[in-house]
Amino acid sequence: MSASPADATPASPLPAPAASDREAEWLAKTYQPAATNLTVRAVIVGMLIGAAMCLSNLYVFFKTGWSMGVTLTACILAFGSFQLLQALRIVKKPLGVLENNALTTVASGAGYMTGGGNMAAFGALLMVTTFRPEPLPMIAWFALIAALGVFAAIPIKRQLINQEGLAFPTGTATAATIKSIHDAAAGGGASKATWLAGSAVFAAIITLLRDAWHVIPATFGVPVMLAGRALADWTLSFKAEVVLIGGGALMSFKTGWSLLLGGVLTYAVLAPALVAKGIVTTVSYKAIVAWTLWPGAAILVASGITSFAIDYKSVARSFTGLARVLGRGNGKSAENGISAVECPEWWFPIGFVVLTPGVVALMVWLFQIPLWAGLIAVPLAVVMGFVAARVTGETDVTPTKALGPVTQMLFGVITPGNLSGNIMSANVTGGIGLHAADLLTTLKTGWLLGAKPRHQLYAQLFGVVAGAIVVVPAFNLILPDPTVLGGEAWPAPSCVVWAGVSKAFAGGIGALHETSRVAIVVGLALGVALALLEKFAPRRVRPLLPSPSGLGIAMVVPGSNCIAMFLGAAVAEWMRRKFPVLAEKTVVPVASGFIAGESLMGILIAMLIVTGVLAK
């Protein structure tokens, strides 16, 4: 899909048009005021799809440490659902392009409730304390943080999207996907929905055979010995979990092979050496990861903060852009009519004033965070949200791996020893940053398609409420015993990292084994070095450098997960190189179907086991 005028790079050295001219051109050529945007059926179906994807992401998150993208899958799933409903004559009017965009915005708000540190913080809280908050206060907690993120996007939307035209790659790709499936309803669009549905059914059947009927084994070992033990004992085996293959297919190939490299180095090289020296006393995933957690977390934190610091211009622009927003008059807006379309900027301070007392009250009540510290945390998190939104717009990566630990470090200093406060204050930063960036990503889609921004803000609020209502009881049903977190069945690598960082900042690292402290230093140095090389190494060298995220995550998930995700990334990369047209139609739908099918069936089986309907 061609870029909008605000996104196009001029071929001549003529100066770019003024911001007001770009907005006026968008109003004249792209905006569709008469088209249907947010409807009741879009809200209802968007909530249902978002709730399903929230459950799916919950499962995937505790398996892999990642929350998978929502918007691309949601728009294809919405299209396919309405095609089916029309065929069954349940609905008469087809789903429109902008209605699909609004529906996808609802689904995105709900589906990403697992991200931004929400489940990482919730899981880490249960790992380091015995405190499990009641469901209703936690639903309110997640909903209020997410809603603050939604309102935080308002004052910077025009600056980042209308005027600067930041890429927001996922938002741009979603706009292209929505347009293509609706333009080719009898061809490409229908085939994508069919591929997604078929792969979801396949994954659900595999999961049923594996987890409920036990016809398929969970893992397939290789008859090879390492240090006197089978490779499977070192977690190096093949898993019958297509969700991991699907997750790998949605990653870059660089991240995939970095995971494999990290997994081999961790479990085939480092772990046997640690056991031989008596530092790790048993050959098990939990015993090994109790040590490898520290260098893995150090790589993730150091690379995230270094990448964030390197992009100081983006950080500076987020503040100068905000200053321009706060100092801008409304004259130009009135001249080109954009003020009648955009969300009024006064909505942000009203939202901040209304929502902040609730967030601070819950911080004090639930997590014993001092009132003064809570009053610092929320405005700090909003500022971090502005920064996270710009970084997402320029790179498509929301920097929660950097912003979360920075907040943990800060609150480790100002509220020493408060583990729950340390974790949940970082949750505020991550949640606000993620949902501000998520709304701006969907607003980018809407900008390219000519949608109404106010309708998308309403849609996002519907979504975050639905996601909060779903994610807390689902978590409690699936994981009633928090001791399973960090085990081979539920590795929960992000929870492990957050819990480890919290302990280190709250109690100091002096109590760790000397080798763990050395490993932290090595991990920090490696994370910094890889981030610097990724930025400054010659372009031909960069593809050969391992991803610090891949290496860091590999040290806190089983080796079998690394192998499966690498296989998914490798097959997807092979498809893109050999059969690009077929890959465009199949890779994302099939990978998304694998994830949705297994995760939803896996959650259903887990719930049936918890309620006693099925035996383990």
Coordinates of C-alpha atoms in Angstrom, one line a residue:
M1 CA 0.0 0.0 0.0
S2 CA 1.3 3.4 -0.9
A3 CA 2.3 5.7 1.9
S4 CA 0.2 8.7 2.9
P5 CA 1.4 12.2 2.0
A6 CA 2.7 12.6 5.5
D7 CA 4.8 9.4 5.2
A8 CA 6.2 9.8 1.7
T9 CA 9.8 10.7 1.2
P10 CA 10.1 13.5 -1.4
A11 CA 12.2 12.7 -4.5
S12 CA 13.3 16.4 -4.9
P13 CA 15.1 18.7 -2.4
L14 CA 11.9 20.8 -2.1
P15 CA 11.0 21.4 1.5
A16 CA 8.3 19.2 3.0
P17 CA 4.9 20.8 3.3
A18 CA 3.9 22.5 6.6
A19 CA 2.2 20.3 9.2
S20 CA -1.1 22.1 8.7
D21 CA -0.8 21.5 4.9
R22 CA -0.3 17.8 5.5
E23 CA -3.3 17.6 7.8
A24 CA -5.4 19.6 5.3
E25 CA -4.4 17.2 2.5
W26 CA -5.3 14.2 4.7
L27 CA -8.7 15.7 5.4
A28 CA -9.3 16.4 1.7
K29 CA -7.9 13.1 0.2
T30 CA -7.8 10.4 2.8
Y31 CA -10.3 11.1 5.6
Q32 CA -13.7 9.3 5.1
P33 CA -16.2 11.1 7.3
A34 CA -19.2 9.3 5.9
A35 CA -17.8 5.8 6.3
T36 CA -18.8 3.5 9.2
N37 CA -16.2 3.3 11.9
L38 CA -17.1 2.1 15.4
T39 CA -20.3 0.1 15.6
V40 CA -22.0 -1.9 18.3
R41 CA -21.2 -5.1 16.5
A42 CA -17.6 -4.0 16.0
V43 CA -17.3 -3.5 19.8
I44 CA -18.9 -6.8 20.6
V45 CA -16.9 -8.9 18.1
G46 CA -13.7 -6.9 18.9
M47 CA -14.1 -7.7 22.6
L48 CA -14.7 -11.4 21.9
I49 CA -11.7 -11.6 19.5
G50 CA -9.6 -9.5 21.9
A51 CA -10.6 -11.7 24.9
A52 CA -9.6 -14.8 22.9
M53 CA -6.3 -13.3 21.9
C54 CA -5.7 -12.1 25.5
L55 CA -6.1 -15.7 26.6
S56 CA -3.8 -16.8 23.7
N57 CA -1.2 -14.3 24.7
L58 CA -1.4 -15.3 28.3
Y59 CA -0.5 -18.9 27.4
V60 CA 2.2 -17.8 25.0
F61 CA 3.7 -15.3 27.4
F62 CA 4.2 -17.9 30.2
K63 CA 5.6 -20.3 27.7
T64 CA 8.0 -18.0 25.8
G65 CA 8.3 -14.6 27.5
W66 CA 6.8 -12.8 24.5
S67 CA 3.4 -11.3 23.9
M68 CA 2.6 -11.8 20.2
G69 CA 1.2 -9.2 17.9
V70 CA -2.6 -8.7 17.9
T71 CA -3.6 -6.4 15.2
L72 CA -2.6 -8.4 12.1
T73 CA -4.2 -11.5 13.4
A74 CA -7.3 -9.7 14.6
C75 CA -8.1 -7.9 11.3
I76 CA -7.8 -11.2 9.4
L77 CA -9.9 -13.1 12.0
A78 CA -12.5 -10.4 12.0
F79 CA -12.7 -10.5 8.2
G80 CA -13.1 -14.2 8.2
S81 CA -15.7 -14.2 11.0
F82 CA -17.9 -11.8 9.1
Q83 CA -17.5 -13.7 5.9
L84 CA -18.7 -16.8 7.7
L85 CA -21.6 -15.0 9.4
Q86 CA -22.7 -13.6 6.0
A87 CA -22.5 -17.1 4.5
L88 CA -24.7 -18.4 7.3
R89 CA -27.0 -15.3 6.8
I90 CA -26.6 -14.3 10.4
V91 CA -25.5 -10.8 9.3
K92 CA -26.5 -9.0 6.1
K93 CA -24.1 -6.1 5.9
P94 CA -20.4 -6.9 5.2
L95 CA -17.7 -5.7 7.5
G96 CA -16.4 -2.4 6.2
V97 CA -12.7 -1.4 6.0
L98 CA -12.9 1.3 8.8
E99 CA -15.3 -0.9 10.8
N100 CA -12.6 -3.6 10.7
N101 CA -10.0 -1.0 11.8
A102 CA -12.2 0.0 14.8
L103 CA -12.8 -3.7 15.6
T104 CA -9.1 -4.4 15.4
T105 CA -8.5 -1.5 17.8
V106 CA -10.8 -3.0 20.4
A107 CA -9.1 -6.4 20.0
S108 CA -5.7 -4.9 20.3
G109 CA -6.5 -3.1 23.5
A110 CA -7.7 -6.4 25.0
G111 CA -5.1 -8.7 23.6
Y112 CA -2.1 -6.7 24.7
M113 CA -3.3 -6.7 28.4
T114 CA -0.6 -9.4 28.9
G115 CA 2.1 -7.1 27.7
G116 CA 3.8 -3.9 29.1
G117 CA 5.0 -5.7 32.2
N118 CA 1.4 -6.6 33.3
M119 CA 1.8 -10.4 33.5
A120 CA 5.6 -10.1 34.1
A121 CA 4.9 -8.0 37.1
F122 CA 1.9 -10.1 38.3
G123 CA 3.9 -13.4 37.9
A124 CA 7.0 -11.9 39.5
L125 CA 4.9 -10.6 42.5
L126 CA 3.7 -14.1 43.2
M127 CA 7.3 -15.5 42.8
V128 CA 8.9 -13.2 45.3
T129 CA 6.1 -12.8 47.8
T130 CA 3.2 -14.9 49.1
F131 CA 0.7 -12.1 48.3
R132 CA -2.0 -12.7 45.7
P133 CA -4.3 -9.7 45.4
E134 CA -8.0 -10.2 45.1
P135 CA -9.3 -10.3 41.5
L136 CA -11.5 -7.2 41.5
P137 CA -8.7 -4.8 42.7
M138 CA -6.3 -6.3 40.2
I139 CA -8.8 -5.9 37.4
A140 CA -9.2 -2.3 38.4
W141 CA -5.4 -1.9 38.6
F142 CA -4.7 -3.2 35.0
A143 CA -7.7 -1.3 33.6
L144 CA -6.7 2.0 35.2
I145 CA -3.0 1.8 34.1
A146 CA -4.1 0.9 30.5
A147 CA -6.6 3.7 30.4
L148 CA -3.9 6.2 31.5
G149 CA -1.8 4.9 28.6
V150 CA -4.7 5.5 26.2
F151 CA -5.1 9.1 27.4
A152 CA -1.4 9.7 27.3
A153 CA -1.4 9.1 23.6
I154 CA -3.7 12.0 22.9
P155 CA -1.3 15.0 23.2
I156 CA 1.4 13.4 21.1
K157 CA -0.7 11.8 18.3
R158 CA -0.7 14.8 16.0
Q159 CA 3.0 15.4 16.5
L160 CA 4.2 11.8 15.9
I161 CA 1.7 10.7 13.2
N162 CA 0.2 13.7 11.5
Q163 CA 3.2 16.0 11.4
E164 CA 6.3 13.8 11.6
G165 CA 4.8 10.8 10.0
L166 CA 6.6 8.2 12.1
A167 CA 6.5 4.7 10.5
F168 CA 4.8 2.7 13.3
P169 CA 5.6 -0.4 11.1
T170 CA 3.0 -2.7 12.6
G171 CA 0.3 0.0 12.2
T172 CA 1.4 0.5 8.6
A173 CA 1.4 -3.3 7.9
T174 CA -2.1 -3.6 9.5
A175 CA -3.5 -0.9 7.2
A176 CA -2.1 -2.6 4.2
T177 CA -3.5 -6.0 5.3
I178 CA -7.0 -4.6 6.0
K179 CA -7.0 -2.8 2.6
S180 CA -5.8 -5.9 0.8
I181 CA -8.2 -8.4 2.3
H182 CA -11.2 -6.2 1.7
D183 CA -10.1 -5.3 -1.8
A184 CA -9.7 -9.0 -2.7
A185 CA -12.5 -10.5 -0.7
A186 CA -12.9 -13.3 -3.1
G187 CA -9.1 -14.0 -3.3
G188 CA -6.3 -13.1 -1.0
G189 CA -8.4 -12.0 2.0
A190 CA -10.5 -15.2 2.0
S191 CA -7.5 -17.4 1.6
K192 CA -5.7 -15.7 4.6
A193 CA -8.7 -16.3 6.8
T194 CA -8.9 -19.9 5.6
W195 CA -5.2 -20.5 6.3
L196 CA -5.6 -19.1 9.8
A197 CA -8.7 -21.2 10.6
G198 CA -7.2 -24.4 9.2
S199 CA -3.9 -24.0 11.1
A200 CA -5.8 -23.2 14.3
V201 CA -7.9 -26.3 14.1
F202 CA -4.7 -28.4 13.4
A203 CA -3.0 -26.9 16.4
A204 CA -6.0 -27.5 18.7
I205 CA -6.2 -31.1 17.7
I206 CA -2.5 -31.6 18.4
T207 CA -2.9 -30.0 21.8
L208 CA -5.9 -32.2 22.6
L209 CA -4.0 -35.4 21.6
R210 CA -1.0 -34.3 23.7
D211 CA -2.4 -32.7 26.9
A212 CA -5.9 -34.3 27.3
W213 CA -5.7 -37.7 25.7
H214 CA -1.9 -38.2 26.0
V215 CA -1.6 -39.9 22.6
I216 CA 1.3 -37.7 21.6
P217 CA 4.3 -37.3 23.9
A218 CA 5.1 -33.7 25.1
T219 CA 8.7 -34.1 24.0
F220 CA 10.8 -36.2 21.7
G221 CA 14.3 -36.9 22.9
V222 CA 17.4 -37.5 20.8
P223 CA 19.4 -40.6 21.7
V224 CA 22.6 -38.7 22.3
M225 CA 24.5 -38.4 25.6
L226 CA 26.2 -35.2 26.9
A227 CA 28.3 -35.4 30.1
G228 CA 26.9 -38.8 30.9
R229 CA 23.3 -37.6 30.6
A230 CA 20.7 -37.7 27.8
L231 CA 20.3 -34.5 25.9
A232 CA 16.7 -34.3 27.1
D233 CA 18.0 -34.1 30.7
W234 CA 19.7 -30.8 29.7
T235 CA 16.3 -29.7 28.2
L236 CA 17.6 -30.2 24.6
S237 CA 14.8 -32.0 22.9
F238 CA 12.0 -31.5 20.4
K239 CA 8.7 -30.3 21.9
A240 CA 5.3 -31.2 20.4
E241 CA 4.2 -27.6 20.9
V242 CA 3.3 -25.9 17.6
V243 CA 2.7 -22.6 19.5
L244 CA 6.5 -22.3 19.8
I245 CA 6.9 -22.9 16.1
G246 CA 4.3 -20.3 15.4
G247 CA 5.9 -17.8 17.7
G248 CA 9.3 -18.4 16.0
A249 CA 7.7 -17.8 12.6
L250 CA 6.6 -14.3 13.6
M251 CA 10.1 -13.4 14.8
S252 CA 12.9 -12.2 12.7
F253 CA 15.3 -15.0 11.5
K254 CA 18.1 -13.2 13.4
T255 CA 16.2 -13.6 16.7
G256 CA 15.4 -17.2 15.8
W257 CA 19.0 -18.2 15.2
S258 CA 20.2 -16.2 18.2
L259 CA 17.8 -18.2 20.4
L260 CA 19.2 -21.5 19.1
L261 CA 22.8 -20.2 19.6
G262 CA 22.0 -19.1 23.1
G263 CA 20.2 -22.3 23.9
V264 CA 23.1 -24.5 22.8
L265 CA 25.6 -22.4 24.6
T266 CA 23.5 -22.4 27.8
Y267 CA 22.5 -26.0 28.0
A268 CA 25.2 -27.9 26.0
V269 CA 28.2 -25.8 27.1
L270 CA 27.6 -23.7 30.2
A271 CA 25.3 -26.0 32.2
P272 CA 27.5 -29.1 32.0
A273 CA 30.5 -27.0 33.1
L274 CA 28.5 -25.6 36.1
V275 CA 27.5 -29.1 37.1
A276 CA 31.0 -30.4 36.7
K277 CA 32.3 -27.7 39.1
G278 CA 29.5 -28.2 41.6
I279 CA 28.0 -24.7 41.2
V280 CA 24.8 -26.3 39.9
T281 CA 24.1 -29.5 41.9
T282 CA 21.3 -31.1 39.9
V283 CA 20.7 -31.5 36.2
S284 CA 17.2 -29.9 35.9
Y285 CA 15.8 -26.9 34.2
K286 CA 14.9 -25.1 37.4
A287 CA 18.4 -25.7 38.9
I288 CA 20.2 -24.5 35.8
V289 CA 18.1 -21.4 35.2
A290 CA 18.5 -20.4 38.9
W291 CA 22.1 -19.5 37.9
T292 CA 21.7 -18.6 34.2
L293 CA 18.9 -16.2 35.1
W294 CA 21.5 -13.6 36.2
P295 CA 23.6 -13.3 33.1
G296 CA 20.5 -13.6 30.9
A297 CA 18.7 -10.8 32.8
A298 CA 21.9 -8.7 32.6
I299 CA 22.1 -9.1 28.8
L300 CA 18.4 -8.1 28.4
V301 CA 18.6 -5.1 30.7
A302 CA 22.0 -3.8 29.5
S303 CA 21.1 -4.1 25.8
G304 CA 17.7 -2.5 26.3
I305 CA 19.0 0.5 28.2
T306 CA 22.0 0.9 25.9
S307 CA 19.8 0.9 22.8
F308 CA 17.5 3.3 24.5
A309 CA 20.4 5.6 25.4
I310 CA 22.0 5.4 21.9
D311 CA 18.7 6.7 20.5
Y312 CA 19.1 9.9 22.5
K313 CA 17.8 12.0 19.6
S314 CA 14.5 10.1 19.7
V315 CA 14.3 10.6 23.5
A316 CA 15.1 14.3 23.1
R317 CA 12.5 14.6 20.3
S318 CA 9.9 13.1 22.5
F319 CA 10.3 16.0 25.0
T320 CA 10.7 18.8 22.4
G321 CA 7.7 17.4 20.6
L322 CA 5.7 17.4 23.8
A323 CA 6.8 21.0 24.4
R324 CA 5.5 22.0 21.0
V325 CA 2.3 20.2 21.8
L326 CA 1.8 22.0 25.1
G327 CA 2.8 25.4 23.6
R328 CA 0.8 25.1 20.4
G329 CA -2.3 27.2 19.8
N330 CA -5.4 26.1 18.0
G331 CA -5.4 28.5 15.1
K332 CA -4.1 26.2 12.5
S333 CA -6.3 23.4 13.7
A334 CA -9.3 25.6 13.2
E335 CA -8.1 26.6 9.8
N336 CA -7.9 23.2 8.4
G337 CA -10.7 21.6 10.4
I338 CA -8.5 19.0 12.1
S339 CA -9.6 20.0 15.5
A340 CA -13.1 18.7 14.8
V341 CA -11.7 15.3 13.9
E342 CA -8.9 14.7 16.4
C343 CA -9.4 13.9 20.1
P344 CA -9.3 17.3 22.0
E345 CA -6.0 17.6 23.8
W346 CA -7.8 18.7 27.0
W347 CA -9.0 15.1 27.3
F348 CA -5.5 14.1 28.4
P349 CA -5.3 16.3 31.6
I350 CA -8.9 15.4 32.4
G351 CA -8.1 11.7 32.1
F352 CA -4.9 12.1 34.1
V353 CA -6.8 13.9 36.9
V354 CA -9.6 11.4 37.0
L355 CA -7.5 8.2 36.8
T356 CA -4.4 9.1 38.8
P357 CA -6.1 9.0 42.2
G358 CA -7.3 5.5 41.6
V359 CA -3.9 4.2 40.5
V360 CA -2.1 5.8 43.5
A361 CA -4.8 4.5 45.9
L362 CA -4.3 1.0 44.6
M363 CA -0.5 1.4 44.9
V364 CA -0.8 2.4 48.5
W365 CA -3.5 -0.2 49.4
L366 CA -2.4 -3.2 47.5
F367 CA 1.4 -2.9 47.4
Q368 CA 2.3 -0.8 50.4
I369 CA 4.0 1.8 48.2
P370 CA 4.3 5.1 50.2
L371 CA 1.8 7.8 49.0
W372 CA 4.6 10.2 48.1
A373 CA 6.3 7.5 46.0
G374 CA 3.0 6.7 44.2
L375 CA 2.6 10.4 43.4
I376 CA 6.0 10.4 41.8
A377 CA 5.4 7.1 39.9
V378 CA 2.4 8.1 37.8
P379 CA 3.6 11.3 36.2
L380 CA 7.0 9.7 35.7
A381 CA 5.3 6.8 34.0
V382 CA 3.4 9.1 31.7
V383 CA 6.6 10.9 30.7
M384 CA 8.1 7.4 30.0
G385 CA 5.0 6.6 28.0
F386 CA 5.7 9.6 25.7
V387 CA 9.2 8.3 25.2
A388 CA 8.1 4.7 24.6
A389 CA 5.6 5.9 22.1
R390 CA 8.2 7.7 20.0
V391 CA 10.6 4.8 20.2
T392 CA 7.8 2.4 19.0
G393 CA 7.0 4.7 16.2
E394 CA 10.5 4.8 14.9
T395 CA 11.6 1.2 15.6
D396 CA 8.3 -0.9 16.2
V397 CA 9.8 -2.0 19.6
T398 CA 8.2 -0.7 22.8
P399 CA 11.2 -0.4 25.2
T400 CA 9.7 -2.0 28.3
K401 CA 12.9 -4.0 28.8
A402 CA 14.7 -0.7 29.5
L403 CA 12.0 1.4 31.1
G404 CA 10.9 -1.4 33.5
P405 CA 14.3 -2.1 35.1
V406 CA 15.0 1.7 35.2
T407 CA 11.9 2.2 37.3
Q408 CA 12.7 -0.9 39.4
M409 CA 16.2 0.6 40.1
L410 CA 14.7 4.0 41.0
F411 CA 12.2 2.5 43.5
G412 CA 14.7 0.1 44.8
V413 CA 16.6 3.2 46.0
I414 CA 13.7 5.3 47.2
T415 CA 11.8 2.4 48.8
P416 CA 14.5 -0.1 49.8
G417 CA 13.3 -3.6 50.7
N418 CA 9.8 -3.2 49.3
L419 CA 9.7 -6.0 46.7
S420 CA 6.1 -5.7 45.8
G421 CA 6.3 -1.9 45.4
N422 CA 9.5 -2.3 43.3
I423 CA 7.8 -4.6 40.9
M424 CA 4.4 -2.9 40.6
S425 CA 5.8 0.6 40.2
A426 CA 7.6 -0.7 37.2
N427 CA 4.3 -2.2 36.1
V428 CA 2.9 1.3 36.0
T429 CA 5.7 2.5 33.7
G430 CA 5.4 -0.5 31.4
G431 CA 1.6 -0.5 31.2
I432 CA 1.2 3.1 30.4
G433 CA 4.0 3.0 27.9
L434 CA 2.7 -0.1 26.1
H435 CA -0.9 1.1 25.8
A436 CA 0.1 4.6 24.7
A437 CA 2.2 3.0 22.0
D438 CA -0.5 0.4 21.2
L439 CA -3.1 3.1 20.6
L440 CA -0.7 5.2 18.5
T441 CA 0.0 2.1 16.4
T442 CA -3.7 1.6 15.6
L443 CA -4.1 5.3 15.1
K444 CA -1.4 5.1 12.4
T445 CA -3.5 2.4 10.8
G446 CA -6.5 4.7 11.0
W447 CA -4.5 7.7 9.6
L448 CA -3.6 5.7 6.5
L449 CA -7.2 4.4 6.0
G450 CA -9.0 7.7 6.8
A451 CA -10.6 6.6 10.1
K452 CA -12.0 8.8 12.9
P453 CA -9.4 9.1 15.7
R454 CA -12.0 9.7 18.4
H455 CA -13.8 6.4 17.5
Q456 CA -10.4 4.6 17.9
L457 CA -9.8 6.0 21.3
Y458 CA -13.3 4.8 22.4
A459 CA -12.5 1.4 20.8
Q460 CA -9.2 1.1 22.7
L461 CA -11.0 1.9 26.0
F462 CA -13.6 -0.8 25.4
G463 CA -10.7 -3.2 24.6
V464 CA -8.6 -2.5 27.7
V465 CA -11.7 -3.0 30.0
A466 CA -12.4 -6.3 28.3
G467 CA -8.8 -7.4 28.6
A468 CA -8.6 -6.5 32.3
I469 CA -11.8 -8.4 33.0
V470 CA -10.5 -11.5 31.2
V471 CA -6.8 -11.7 32.1
V472 CA -7.0 -11.7 35.9
P473 CA -9.4 -14.6 36.5
A474 CA -7.8 -16.5 33.6
F475 CA -4.4 -16.2 35.2
N476 CA -5.8 -17.4 38.6
L477 CA -7.6 -20.4 36.9
I478 CA -4.6 -21.5 34.8
L479 CA -1.9 -20.9 37.4
P480 CA -3.5 -21.4 40.9
D481 CA -0.1 -22.5 42.2
P482 CA 2.6 -19.9 41.6
T483 CA 5.4 -22.3 42.4
V484 CA 5.0 -23.7 38.9
L485 CA 6.3 -20.4 37.4
G486 CA 9.9 -20.7 36.4
G487 CA 9.5 -24.5 35.9
E488 CA 9.9 -26.4 32.6
A489 CA 6.1 -26.5 32.0
W490 CA 5.7 -22.8 32.5
P491 CA 9.1 -21.2 32.2
A492 CA 7.7 -17.6 32.5
P493 CA 11.1 -16.1 31.5
S494 CA 10.0 -12.5 31.8
C495 CA 8.6 -13.1 35.3
V496 CA 11.9 -14.8 36.3
V497 CA 13.8 -11.7 35.0
W498 CA 11.6 -9.2 36.8
A499 CA 11.7 -11.2 40.0
G500 CA 15.5 -11.4 39.8
V501 CA 15.9 -7.7 39.1
S502 CA 13.6 -6.8 41.9
K503 CA 15.5 -9.0 44.4
A504 CA 18.8 -7.5 43.2
F505 CA 17.7 -3.9 43.5
A506 CA 15.8 -4.4 46.7
G507 CA 18.3 -6.5 48.6
G508 CA 21.6 -6.1 46.8
I509 CA 23.6 -8.7 44.9
G510 CA 26.1 -9.4 47.7
A511 CA 24.2 -12.5 48.7
L512 CA 24.6 -14.2 45.3
H513 CA 27.3 -16.8 44.6
E514 CA 30.5 -15.2 43.5
T515 CA 30.2 -16.8 40.0
S516 CA 26.7 -15.3 39.6
R517 CA 28.1 -11.8 40.3
V518 CA 30.8 -12.4 37.7
A519 CA 28.2 -13.6 35.3
I520 CA 26.2 -10.5 35.8
V521 CA 29.2 -8.3 34.9
V522 CA 29.9 -10.4 31.8
G523 CA 26.2 -10.2 30.8
L524 CA 26.1 -6.5 31.3
A525 CA 29.2 -6.0 29.2
L526 CA 27.9 -8.4 26.5
G527 CA 24.5 -6.6 26.4
V528 CA 26.2 -3.2 26.0
A529 CA 28.6 -4.5 23.4
L530 CA 25.9 -6.1 21.2
A531 CA 23.7 -3.0 21.4
L532 CA 26.6 -0.8 20.3
L533 CA 27.7 -3.2 17.5
E534 CA 24.1 -3.3 16.3
K535 CA 24.1 0.4 15.9
F536 CA 27.7 1.2 14.8
A537 CA 29.0 -1.9 13.1
P538 CA 29.2 -1.9 9.3
R539 CA 25.9 -2.8 7.7
R540 CA 27.2 -6.0 6.1
V541 CA 28.3 -7.2 9.6
R542 CA 25.1 -6.5 11.5
P543 CA 23.1 -9.5 10.2
L544 CA 25.9 -11.8 11.5
L545 CA 25.6 -10.4 15.1
P546 CA 23.4 -12.3 17.5
S547 CA 20.4 -10.6 18.9
P548 CA 20.8 -9.7 22.6
S549 CA 17.1 -10.3 23.2
G550 CA 17.5 -13.8 21.7
L551 CA 20.6 -14.6 23.7
G552 CA 19.1 -13.2 26.9
I553 CA 15.8 -15.1 26.6
A554 CA 17.6 -18.3 25.7
M555 CA 19.2 -18.3 29.1
V556 CA 15.9 -18.3 30.9
V557 CA 13.8 -20.7 28.8
P558 CA 14.3 -24.4 28.2
G559 CA 16.6 -25.4 25.3
S560 CA 13.7 -27.2 23.7
N561 CA 11.8 -23.9 23.4
C562 CA 14.8 -22.4 21.7
I563 CA 15.0 -25.2 19.2
A564 CA 11.3 -25.1 18.4
M565 CA 11.2 -21.3 17.9
F566 CA 14.3 -21.5 15.7
L567 CA 12.6 -24.1 13.5
G568 CA 9.6 -21.7 13.1
A569 CA 11.8 -18.8 12.2
A570 CA 13.9 -20.9 9.8
V571 CA 10.9 -22.2 7.9
A572 CA 9.3 -18.7 7.7
E573 CA 12.6 -17.3 6.4
W574 CA 12.9 -20.1 3.8
M575 CA 9.4 -19.4 2.6
R576 CA 10.0 -15.7 2.3
R577 CA 13.1 -16.2 0.2
K578 CA 11.9 -19.1 -2.0
F579 CA 8.2 -18.4 -2.3
P580 CA 7.6 -14.7 -1.4
V581 CA 4.1 -14.5 -2.8
L582 CA 2.9 -17.7 -1.0
A583 CA 4.7 -16.6 2.1
E584 CA 2.9 -13.3 2.1
K585 CA -0.4 -15.1 2.1
T586 CA 0.4 -17.9 4.6
V587 CA 3.2 -17.2 7.1
V588 CA 1.4 -14.7 9.3
P589 CA -2.0 -16.5 9.2
V590 CA -0.6 -20.0 9.7
A591 CA 1.7 -18.8 12.5
S592 CA -1.1 -16.9 14.2
G593 CA -3.4 -20.0 13.8
F594 CA -0.8 -22.2 15.5
I595 CA -0.6 -19.8 18.4
A596 CA -4.4 -19.3 18.7
G597 CA -5.3 -22.9 18.3
E598 CA -2.9 -24.4 20.8
S599 CA -3.1 -21.6 23.3
L600 CA -6.9 -21.6 23.5
M601 CA -7.1 -25.4 23.6
G602 CA -4.3 -25.5 26.1
I603 CA -6.1 -22.9 28.4
L604 CA -9.4 -24.9 28.1
I605 CA -7.6 -28.1 29.1
A606 CA -5.8 -26.4 32.0
M607 CA -9.1 -25.1 33.2
L608 CA -10.7 -28.5 33.0
I609 CA -7.8 -30.0 35.0
V610 CA -8.1 -27.3 37.6
T611 CA -11.8 -27.9 38.0
G612 CA -11.3 -31.7 38.2
V613 CA -13.1 -32.5 34.9
L614 CA -9.8 -33.9 33.4
A615 CA -7.0 -35.7 35.2
K616 CA -3.4 -34.6 34.7

